């Protein structure tokens, strides 16, 4: 393995930490900026939308630019965004910082995966991409709980400052270690989006979107869910995120193995059904159980929830690549945009639910999304098989 891939993974870890640590920062940010938690949730929505838009748009604009320079510029822009966030005194400034960070993260993610394949060679493409994407998994497992712990002692500004320092170190190493002259492939936006029209791809992207939207209706508002819904203290948040992260690592590592054994589609269906059960268990548990037992339920469900949640992405990515292996770099990029569009939508919808109902009700609304995803998956598979059968007949 080319050791330089590790620093690309560290870059992914750094940028993904911001997206996943927000669930523990929202109450403090809301208090300091004199707003509500649902309104503070717009920070997650804006970051995720900027990521989803930034990945294809900026990659198309960057074209065949030198990847080493592009990665470092994206990381420095991300560092600057964190610096602005750490020193901001208004909510508007925080929103602008999220736009910068989200766009920079989208550009970095798309460029890092392409760079990893160039460094490792096409014969090790899957391994190279998995190493870079692994940085995101460790952001859930380590970055988010560490960021929450930093916030517990030094405030949410301290979390942004720490992420900025790590990003600066990563940018320095990438500039020193990556080779010059690694140029990208110039593709227009229309060429990038043409892959959506391939059989099976559009419905799969919709399944990704719906799954993430449902999950992040709850995850984004874990703090009010834990504190107001389950009666836990703020100091419990790093532990909850750590438990979820441990589950995420287990789910991520086991998903590929299980998908090879039972099939990627079966794994996706199992993840959707499990997500439905978890959402309803949280909702009914927080409504029906005494607060002390509701807190224990939430603590106990975090590891299995992490396993379920992160068993989905590898299996779903495998399904999408299987539809059109020759354009995997395009379909996986579109899937990443669908992931962050789902996060943005789930956070926005969850915020409106939180404004009008109790935190415990989030689970009921979140449960609707895996049901819709199952319906889309079924319809997509029927359409794909019918199309495939027609092609064989011709």
mmCIF file of C-alpha atoms in Angstrom, residues 73-392:
data_model
loop_
_atom_site.group_PDB
_atom_site.id
_atom_site.type_symbol
_atom_site.label_atom_id
_atom_site.label_comp_id
_atom_site.label_asym_id
_atom_site.label_seq_id
_atom_site.Cartn_x
_atom_site.Cartn_y
_atom_site.Cartn_z
ATOM 1 C CA UNK A 73 -6.213 24.430 -1.847
ATOM 2 C CA UNK A 74 -9.401 22.573 -0.835
ATOM 3 C CA UNK A 75 -7.921 21.703 2.561
ATOM 4 C CA UNK A 76 -6.719 25.272 3.181
ATOM 5 C CA UNK A 77 -10.167 26.611 2.284
ATOM 6 C CA UNK A 78 -11.614 24.128 4.774
ATOM 7 C CA UNK A 79 -9.116 25.282 7.426
ATOM 8 C CA UNK A 80 -10.081 28.905 6.767
ATOM 9 C CA UNK A 81 -13.760 28.013 7.144
ATOM 10 C CA UNK A 82 -13.073 26.390 10.516
ATOM 11 C CA UNK A 83 -11.064 29.425 11.575
ATOM 12 C CA UNK A 84 -13.970 31.713 10.723
ATOM 13 C CA UNK A 85 -16.390 29.409 12.575
ATOM 14 C CA UNK A 86 -14.164 29.328 15.667
ATOM 15 C CA UNK A 87 -14.033 33.134 15.854
ATOM 16 C CA UNK A 88 -17.550 33.954 14.665
ATOM 17 C CA UNK A 89 -19.896 35.945 16.860
ATOM 18 C CA UNK A 90 -23.024 35.795 14.689
ATOM 19 C CA UNK A 91 -25.100 32.968 13.296
ATOM 20 C CA UNK A 92 -24.835 34.399 9.771
ATOM 21 C CA UNK A 93 -21.039 34.191 9.895
ATOM 22 C CA UNK A 94 -21.308 30.579 11.028
ATOM 23 C CA UNK A 95 -23.589 29.798 8.073
ATOM 24 C CA UNK A 96 -21.110 31.350 5.628
ATOM 25 C CA UNK A 97 -18.313 29.312 7.205
ATOM 26 C CA UNK A 98 -20.348 26.127 6.679
ATOM 27 C CA UNK A 99 -20.788 26.926 2.987
ATOM 28 C CA UNK A 100 -17.020 27.278 2.568
ATOM 29 C CA UNK A 101 -16.332 24.087 4.534
ATOM 30 C CA UNK A 102 -18.980 22.082 2.694
ATOM 31 C CA UNK A 103 -17.850 23.124 -0.780
ATOM 32 C CA UNK A 104 -14.199 22.469 0.126
ATOM 33 C CA UNK A 105 -15.079 19.043 1.566
ATOM 34 C CA UNK A 106 -16.989 18.030 -1.561
ATOM 35 C CA UNK A 107 -14.091 19.028 -3.816
ATOM 36 C CA UNK A 108 -11.542 17.292 -1.567
ATOM 37 C CA UNK A 109 -13.526 14.035 -1.383
ATOM 38 C CA UNK A 110 -13.970 13.753 -5.150
ATOM 39 C CA UNK A 111 -10.323 14.640 -5.845
ATOM 40 C CA UNK A 112 -8.926 12.428 -3.068
ATOM 41 C CA UNK A 113 -10.598 9.289 -4.420
ATOM 42 C CA UNK A 114 -9.323 9.944 -7.946
ATOM 43 C CA UNK A 115 -5.838 10.669 -6.583
ATOM 44 C CA UNK A 116 -5.881 7.461 -4.520
ATOM 45 C CA UNK A 117 -6.612 5.401 -7.646
ATOM 46 C CA UNK A 118 -3.773 7.152 -9.518
ATOM 47 C CA UNK A 119 -1.328 6.388 -6.713
ATOM 48 C CA UNK A 120 -2.396 2.779 -6.201
ATOM 49 C CA UNK A 121 -3.043 1.804 -9.824
ATOM 50 C CA UNK A 122 -6.286 0.607 -11.396
ATOM 51 C CA UNK A 123 -5.728 -2.971 -10.191
ATOM 52 C CA UNK A 124 -5.974 -1.750 -6.582
ATOM 53 C CA UNK A 125 -8.774 0.764 -7.203
ATOM 54 C CA UNK A 126 -11.238 -0.708 -4.695
ATOM 55 C CA UNK A 127 -8.647 -0.891 -1.913
ATOM 56 C CA UNK A 128 -7.449 2.658 -2.564
ATOM 57 C CA UNK A 129 -10.958 4.083 -2.462
ATOM 58 C CA UNK A 130 -11.844 2.073 0.660
ATOM 59 C CA UNK A 131 -8.810 3.513 2.494
ATOM 60 C CA UNK A 132 -9.808 7.086 1.679
ATOM 61 C CA UNK A 133 -13.476 6.494 2.500
ATOM 62 C CA UNK A 134 -12.330 4.752 5.688
ATOM 63 C CA UNK A 135 -11.369 8.196 6.949
ATOM 64 C CA UNK A 136 -15.075 9.029 7.051
ATOM 65 C CA UNK A 137 -15.844 5.924 9.114
ATOM 66 C CA UNK A 138 -13.174 6.849 11.655
ATOM 67 C CA UNK A 139 -14.596 10.374 11.763
ATOM 68 C CA UNK A 140 -17.789 8.777 13.096
ATOM 69 C CA UNK A 141 -15.906 6.438 15.431
ATOM 70 C CA UNK A 142 -13.280 8.863 16.779
ATOM 71 C CA UNK A 143 -13.650 12.337 15.311
ATOM 72 C CA UNK A 144 -17.207 13.035 16.452
ATOM 73 C CA UNK A 145 -16.781 11.836 20.075
ATOM 74 C CA UNK A 146 -13.388 13.579 20.384
ATOM 75 C CA UNK A 147 -14.899 16.761 18.982
ATOM 76 C CA UNK A 148 -17.763 16.488 21.462
ATOM 77 C CA UNK A 149 -15.278 15.924 24.300
ATOM 78 C CA UNK A 150 -13.263 18.985 23.276
ATOM 79 C CA UNK A 151 -16.490 21.000 23.208
ATOM 80 C CA UNK A 152 -17.347 19.789 26.717
ATOM 81 C CA UNK A 153 -14.115 21.345 28.063
ATOM 82 C CA UNK A 154 -13.312 24.214 25.672
ATOM 83 C CA UNK A 155 -16.629 24.942 23.999
ATOM 84 C CA UNK A 156 -17.769 24.468 20.415
ATOM 85 C CA UNK A 157 -15.226 27.047 19.232
ATOM 86 C CA UNK A 158 -12.472 24.817 20.566
ATOM 87 C CA UNK A 159 -13.755 21.960 18.389
ATOM 88 C CA UNK A 160 -13.554 24.069 15.231
ATOM 89 C CA UNK A 161 -10.081 25.313 16.227
ATOM 90 C CA UNK A 162 -8.829 21.741 16.783
ATOM 91 C CA UNK A 163 -10.205 20.617 13.393
ATOM 92 C CA UNK A 164 -8.497 23.609 11.741
ATOM 93 C CA UNK A 165 -5.120 22.664 13.265
ATOM 94 C CA UNK A 166 -5.454 19.056 12.097
ATOM 95 C CA UNK A 167 -6.441 20.264 8.627
ATOM 96 C CA UNK A 168 -3.408 22.561 8.470
ATOM 97 C CA UNK A 169 -1.076 19.695 9.392
ATOM 98 C CA UNK A 170 -2.711 17.477 6.763
ATOM 99 C CA UNK A 171 -2.390 20.154 4.055
ATOM 100 C CA UNK A 172 1.315 20.531 4.851
ATOM 101 C CA UNK A 173 1.995 16.796 4.588
ATOM 102 C CA UNK A 174 -0.006 16.461 1.356
ATOM 103 C CA UNK A 175 1.962 19.318 -0.220
ATOM 104 C CA UNK A 176 5.265 17.727 0.783
ATOM 105 C CA UNK A 177 4.438 14.088 0.010
ATOM 106 C CA UNK A 178 2.150 14.012 -3.034
ATOM 107 C CA UNK A 179 3.846 13.951 -6.443
ATOM 108 C CA UNK A 180 3.571 16.824 -8.896
ATOM 109 C CA UNK A 181 1.919 16.378 -12.254
ATOM 110 C CA UNK A 182 -1.063 14.219 -11.236
ATOM 111 C CA UNK A 183 -3.674 15.750 -13.512
ATOM 112 C CA UNK A 184 -7.392 15.058 -13.386
ATOM 113 C CA UNK A 185 -9.806 14.076 -16.137
ATOM 114 C CA UNK A 186 -11.843 16.945 -17.555
ATOM 115 C CA UNK A 187 -15.551 16.108 -17.566
ATOM 116 C CA UNK A 188 -18.441 18.513 -17.967
ATOM 117 C CA UNK A 189 -21.362 18.549 -15.542
ATOM 118 C CA UNK A 190 -23.614 16.940 -18.142
ATOM 119 C CA UNK A 191 -21.088 14.123 -18.642
ATOM 120 C CA UNK A 192 -20.962 13.569 -14.883
ATOM 121 C CA UNK A 193 -24.754 13.456 -14.568
ATOM 122 C CA UNK A 194 -25.312 11.241 -17.618
ATOM 123 C CA UNK A 195 -24.627 8.226 -15.401
ATOM 124 C CA UNK A 196 -27.970 8.815 -13.649
ATOM 125 C CA UNK A 197 -29.722 7.567 -16.783
ATOM 126 C CA UNK A 198 -28.061 4.155 -16.647
ATOM 127 C CA UNK A 199 -30.361 1.228 -15.682
ATOM 128 C CA UNK A 200 -30.715 0.856 -11.923
ATOM 129 C CA UNK A 201 -28.716 3.949 -10.982
ATOM 130 C CA UNK A 202 -31.470 6.559 -10.499
ATOM 131 C CA UNK A 203 -33.591 4.392 -8.193
ATOM 132 C CA UNK A 204 -30.487 3.399 -6.207
ATOM 133 C CA UNK A 205 -29.537 7.044 -5.685
ATOM 134 C CA UNK A 206 -33.075 7.703 -4.443
ATOM 135 C CA UNK A 207 -32.759 4.806 -1.965
ATOM 136 C CA UNK A 208 -29.497 6.312 -0.680
ATOM 137 C CA UNK A 209 -31.146 9.718 -0.331
ATOM 138 C CA UNK A 210 -34.184 8.384 1.564
ATOM 139 C CA UNK A 211 -32.108 6.181 3.886
ATOM 140 C CA UNK A 212 -29.814 9.040 4.929
ATOM 141 C CA UNK A 213 -32.695 11.501 5.268
ATOM 142 C CA UNK A 214 -34.453 9.205 7.723
ATOM 143 C CA UNK A 215 -31.314 8.455 9.702
ATOM 144 C CA UNK A 216 -30.232 12.076 10.067
ATOM 145 C CA UNK A 217 -33.645 13.228 11.218
ATOM 146 C CA UNK A 218 -32.577 11.522 14.447
ATOM 147 C CA UNK A 219 -28.765 11.704 14.383
ATOM 148 C CA UNK A 220 -28.635 15.459 13.757
ATOM 149 C CA UNK A 221 -30.768 16.094 16.835
ATOM 150 C CA UNK A 222 -29.223 13.473 19.088
ATOM 151 C CA UNK A 223 -28.476 16.117 21.738
ATOM 152 C CA UNK A 224 -32.096 17.246 22.322
ATOM 153 C CA UNK A 225 -33.221 13.640 21.907
ATOM 154 C CA UNK A 226 -30.827 12.521 24.660
ATOM 155 C CA UNK A 227 -31.227 15.508 26.982
ATOM 156 C CA UNK A 228 -34.880 16.483 26.581
ATOM 157 C CA UNK A 229 -36.279 13.134 25.449
ATOM 158 C CA UNK A 230 -34.269 10.660 27.536
ATOM 159 C CA UNK A 231 -33.167 12.833 30.462
ATOM 160 C CA UNK A 232 -29.421 12.313 29.944
ATOM 161 C CA UNK A 233 -26.825 14.988 30.752
ATOM 162 C CA UNK A 234 -24.674 16.867 28.230
ATOM 163 C CA UNK A 235 -21.574 14.994 29.391
ATOM 164 C CA UNK A 236 -23.172 11.771 28.112
ATOM 165 C CA UNK A 237 -23.055 12.984 24.492
ATOM 166 C CA UNK A 238 -19.388 12.071 23.782
ATOM 167 C CA UNK A 239 -20.070 8.580 25.148
ATOM 168 C CA UNK A 240 -23.181 8.185 22.980
ATOM 169 C CA UNK A 241 -21.257 9.271 19.884
ATOM 170 C CA UNK A 242 -18.374 6.937 20.759
ATOM 171 C CA UNK A 243 -20.778 3.990 21.127
ATOM 172 C CA UNK A 244 -22.374 4.858 17.792
ATOM 173 C CA UNK A 245 -18.906 5.140 16.242
ATOM 174 C CA UNK A 246 -17.818 1.734 17.534
ATOM 175 C CA UNK A 247 -20.925 0.269 15.937
ATOM 176 C CA UNK A 248 -20.174 2.159 12.719
ATOM 177 C CA UNK A 249 -16.728 0.575 12.436
ATOM 178 C CA UNK A 250 -18.171 -2.902 13.042
ATOM 179 C CA UNK A 251 -20.948 -2.313 10.498
ATOM 180 C CA UNK A 252 -18.587 -0.890 7.898
ATOM 181 C CA UNK A 253 -16.082 -3.728 8.213
ATOM 182 C CA UNK A 254 -18.658 -6.525 8.289
ATOM 183 C CA UNK A 255 -20.914 -5.174 5.531
ATOM 184 C CA UNK A 256 -18.581 -5.948 2.648
ATOM 185 C CA UNK A 257 -18.006 -9.509 3.883
ATOM 186 C CA UNK A 258 -21.716 -10.138 4.419
ATOM 187 C CA UNK A 259 -22.672 -8.531 1.114
ATOM 188 C CA UNK A 260 -20.341 -10.951 -0.669
ATOM 189 C CA UNK A 261 -21.968 -13.873 1.161
ATOM 190 C CA UNK A 262 -25.674 -12.993 1.052
ATOM 191 C CA UNK A 263 -25.730 -10.371 -1.704
ATOM 192 C CA UNK A 264 -25.521 -6.577 -1.595
ATOM 193 C CA UNK A 265 -29.250 -6.101 -2.238
ATOM 194 C CA UNK A 266 -30.204 -8.352 0.692
ATOM 195 C CA UNK A 267 -27.840 -6.374 2.924
ATOM 196 C CA UNK A 268 -29.444 -3.104 1.835
ATOM 197 C CA UNK A 269 -32.934 -4.502 2.514
ATOM 198 C CA UNK A 270 -31.793 -5.742 5.934
ATOM 199 C CA UNK A 271 -30.353 -2.289 6.732
ATOM 200 C CA UNK A 272 -33.595 -0.572 5.709
ATOM 201 C CA UNK A 273 -35.737 -2.918 7.806
ATOM 202 C CA UNK A 274 -33.378 -2.549 10.777
ATOM 203 C CA UNK A 275 -33.444 1.253 10.457
ATOM 204 C CA UNK A 276 -37.235 1.105 10.586
ATOM 205 C CA UNK A 277 -37.125 -0.991 13.761
ATOM 206 C CA UNK A 278 -34.554 1.298 15.432
ATOM 207 C CA UNK A 279 -36.546 4.451 14.606
ATOM 208 C CA UNK A 280 -39.734 2.994 16.051
ATOM 209 C CA UNK A 281 -37.921 1.572 19.093
ATOM 210 C CA UNK A 282 -36.523 5.022 19.911
ATOM 211 C CA UNK A 283 -39.892 6.708 19.406
ATOM 212 C CA UNK A 284 -41.972 4.206 21.417
ATOM 213 C CA UNK A 285 -39.276 3.810 24.076
ATOM 214 C CA UNK A 286 -39.009 7.542 24.775
ATOM 215 C CA UNK A 287 -42.788 7.895 24.830
ATOM 216 C CA UNK A 288 -43.699 4.872 26.950
ATOM 217 C CA UNK A 289 -40.763 4.281 29.295
ATOM 218 C CA UNK A 290 -39.868 6.276 32.434
ATOM 219 C CA UNK A 291 -37.031 8.765 31.794
ATOM 220 C CA UNK A 292 -34.403 6.660 33.588
ATOM 221 C CA UNK A 293 -35.258 3.610 31.458
ATOM 222 C CA UNK A 294 -35.571 5.722 28.300
ATOM 223 C CA UNK A 295 -32.018 6.937 28.874
ATOM 224 C CA UNK A 296 -30.781 3.356 29.256
ATOM 225 C CA UNK A 297 -32.615 2.388 26.060
ATOM 226 C CA UNK A 298 -30.920 5.171 24.104
ATOM 227 C CA UNK A 299 -27.505 4.231 25.497
ATOM 228 C CA UNK A 300 -28.062 0.542 24.757
ATOM 229 C CA UNK A 301 -29.253 1.104 21.205
ATOM 230 C CA UNK A 302 -26.276 3.217 20.058
ATOM 231 C CA UNK A 303 -23.875 0.374 19.164
ATOM 232 C CA UNK A 304 -26.444 -1.713 17.242
ATOM 233 C CA UNK A 305 -27.720 1.476 15.620
ATOM 234 C CA UNK A 306 -24.179 2.302 14.469
ATOM 235 C CA UNK A 307 -23.761 -1.229 13.074
ATOM 236 C CA UNK A 308 -27.044 -0.968 11.167
ATOM 237 C CA UNK A 309 -26.409 2.556 9.956
ATOM 238 C CA UNK A 310 -22.950 1.877 8.583
ATOM 239 C CA UNK A 311 -23.677 -1.550 7.146
ATOM 240 C CA UNK A 312 -25.708 0.266 4.488
ATOM 241 C CA UNK A 313 -23.084 2.447 2.657
ATOM 242 C CA UNK A 314 -20.641 -0.303 1.543
ATOM 243 C CA UNK A 315 -23.448 -2.627 0.413
ATOM 244 C CA UNK A 316 -25.230 0.175 -1.427
ATOM 245 C CA UNK A 317 -21.996 1.311 -3.084
ATOM 246 C CA UNK A 318 -21.401 -2.274 -4.219
ATOM 247 C CA UNK A 319 -24.894 -2.383 -5.766
ATOM 248 C CA UNK A 320 -24.368 0.893 -7.615
ATOM 249 C CA UNK A 321 -20.960 -0.127 -8.963
ATOM 250 C CA UNK A 322 -22.476 -3.425 -10.108
ATOM 251 C CA UNK A 323 -24.951 -1.646 -12.391
ATOM 252 C CA UNK A 324 -22.171 0.046 -14.406
ATOM 253 C CA UNK A 325 -18.614 -0.923 -13.324
ATOM 254 C CA UNK A 326 -17.032 1.032 -16.183
ATOM 255 C CA UNK A 327 -18.239 4.382 -14.777
ATOM 256 C CA UNK A 328 -17.898 3.543 -11.082
ATOM 257 C CA UNK A 329 -16.010 6.799 -10.430
ATOM 258 C CA UNK A 330 -19.051 8.764 -11.655
ATOM 259 C CA UNK A 331 -21.796 6.729 -9.976
ATOM 260 C CA UNK A 332 -19.950 6.686 -6.635
ATOM 261 C CA UNK A 333 -19.530 10.464 -6.822
ATOM 262 C CA UNK A 334 -23.267 10.825 -7.481
ATOM 263 C CA UNK A 335 -23.966 8.479 -4.558
ATOM 264 C CA UNK A 336 -21.867 10.709 -2.289
ATOM 265 C CA UNK A 337 -23.961 13.699 -3.386
ATOM 266 C CA UNK A 338 -27.135 11.694 -2.673
ATOM 267 C CA UNK A 339 -25.789 10.911 0.812
ATOM 268 C CA UNK A 340 -25.257 14.577 1.653
ATOM 269 C CA UNK A 341 -28.530 15.666 0.056
ATOM 270 C CA UNK A 342 -30.193 13.102 2.318
ATOM 271 C CA UNK A 343 -28.361 14.472 5.360
ATOM 272 C CA UNK A 344 -29.409 18.026 4.432
ATOM 273 C CA UNK A 345 -33.053 17.057 3.907
ATOM 274 C CA UNK A 346 -33.258 14.898 7.029
ATOM 275 C CA UNK A 347 -31.789 17.676 9.163
ATOM 276 C CA UNK A 348 -34.127 20.292 7.686
ATOM 277 C CA UNK A 349 -37.247 18.116 8.100
ATOM 278 C CA UNK A 350 -36.152 17.020 11.583
ATOM 279 C CA UNK A 351 -35.777 20.651 12.586
ATOM 280 C CA UNK A 352 -39.346 21.414 11.525
ATOM 281 C CA UNK A 353 -40.588 18.341 13.428
ATOM 282 C CA UNK A 354 -38.682 19.477 16.526
ATOM 283 C CA UNK A 355 -40.227 22.951 16.282
ATOM 284 C CA UNK A 356 -43.756 21.553 16.341
ATOM 285 C CA UNK A 357 -43.596 18.335 18.386
ATOM 286 C CA UNK A 358 -41.534 16.637 21.092
ATOM 287 C CA UNK A 359 -38.029 15.278 20.437
ATOM 288 C CA UNK A 360 -39.330 11.735 21.001
ATOM 289 C CA UNK A 361 -41.577 12.097 17.933
ATOM 290 C CA UNK A 362 -38.568 12.292 15.607
ATOM 291 C CA UNK A 363 -38.448 8.501 15.471
ATOM 292 C CA UNK A 364 -41.997 8.221 14.125
ATOM 293 C CA UNK A 365 -41.298 10.583 11.244
ATOM 294 C CA UNK A 366 -37.875 9.020 10.579
ATOM 295 C CA UNK A 367 -39.512 5.590 10.234
ATOM 296 C CA UNK A 368 -41.396 6.762 7.137
ATOM 297 C CA UNK A 369 -38.184 7.097 5.122
ATOM 298 C CA UNK A 370 -36.904 3.490 5.159
ATOM 299 C CA UNK A 371 -40.444 2.397 4.235
ATOM 300 C CA UNK A 372 -40.359 4.739 1.228
ATOM 301 C CA UNK A 373 -36.835 3.529 0.386
ATOM 302 C CA UNK A 374 -38.000 -0.095 0.387
ATOM 303 C CA UNK A 375 -40.808 0.815 -2.029
ATOM 304 C CA UNK A 376 -38.374 2.613 -4.357
ATOM 305 C CA UNK A 377 -35.912 -0.288 -4.152
ATOM 306 C CA UNK A 378 -38.599 -2.803 -5.071
ATOM 307 C CA UNK A 379 -39.876 -0.694 -7.979
ATOM 308 C CA UNK A 380 -36.332 -0.083 -9.213
ATOM 309 C CA UNK A 381 -35.450 -3.773 -9.148
ATOM 310 C CA UNK A 382 -38.613 -4.676 -11.060
ATOM 311 C CA UNK A 383 -37.868 -2.044 -13.688
ATOM 312 C CA UNK A 384 -34.227 -3.139 -14.000
ATOM 313 C CA UNK A 385 -35.126 -6.831 -14.373
ATOM 314 C CA UNK A 386 -37.837 -6.048 -16.904
ATOM 315 C CA UNK A 387 -35.391 -3.933 -18.900
ATOM 316 C CA UNK A 388 -32.742 -6.632 -18.674
ATOM 317 C CA UNK A 389 -35.202 -9.334 -19.804
ATOM 318 C CA UNK A 390 -36.283 -7.154 -22.751
ATOM 319 C CA UNK A 391 -32.646 -6.715 -23.747
ATOM 320 C CA UNK A 392 -32.065 -10.471 -23.703
#
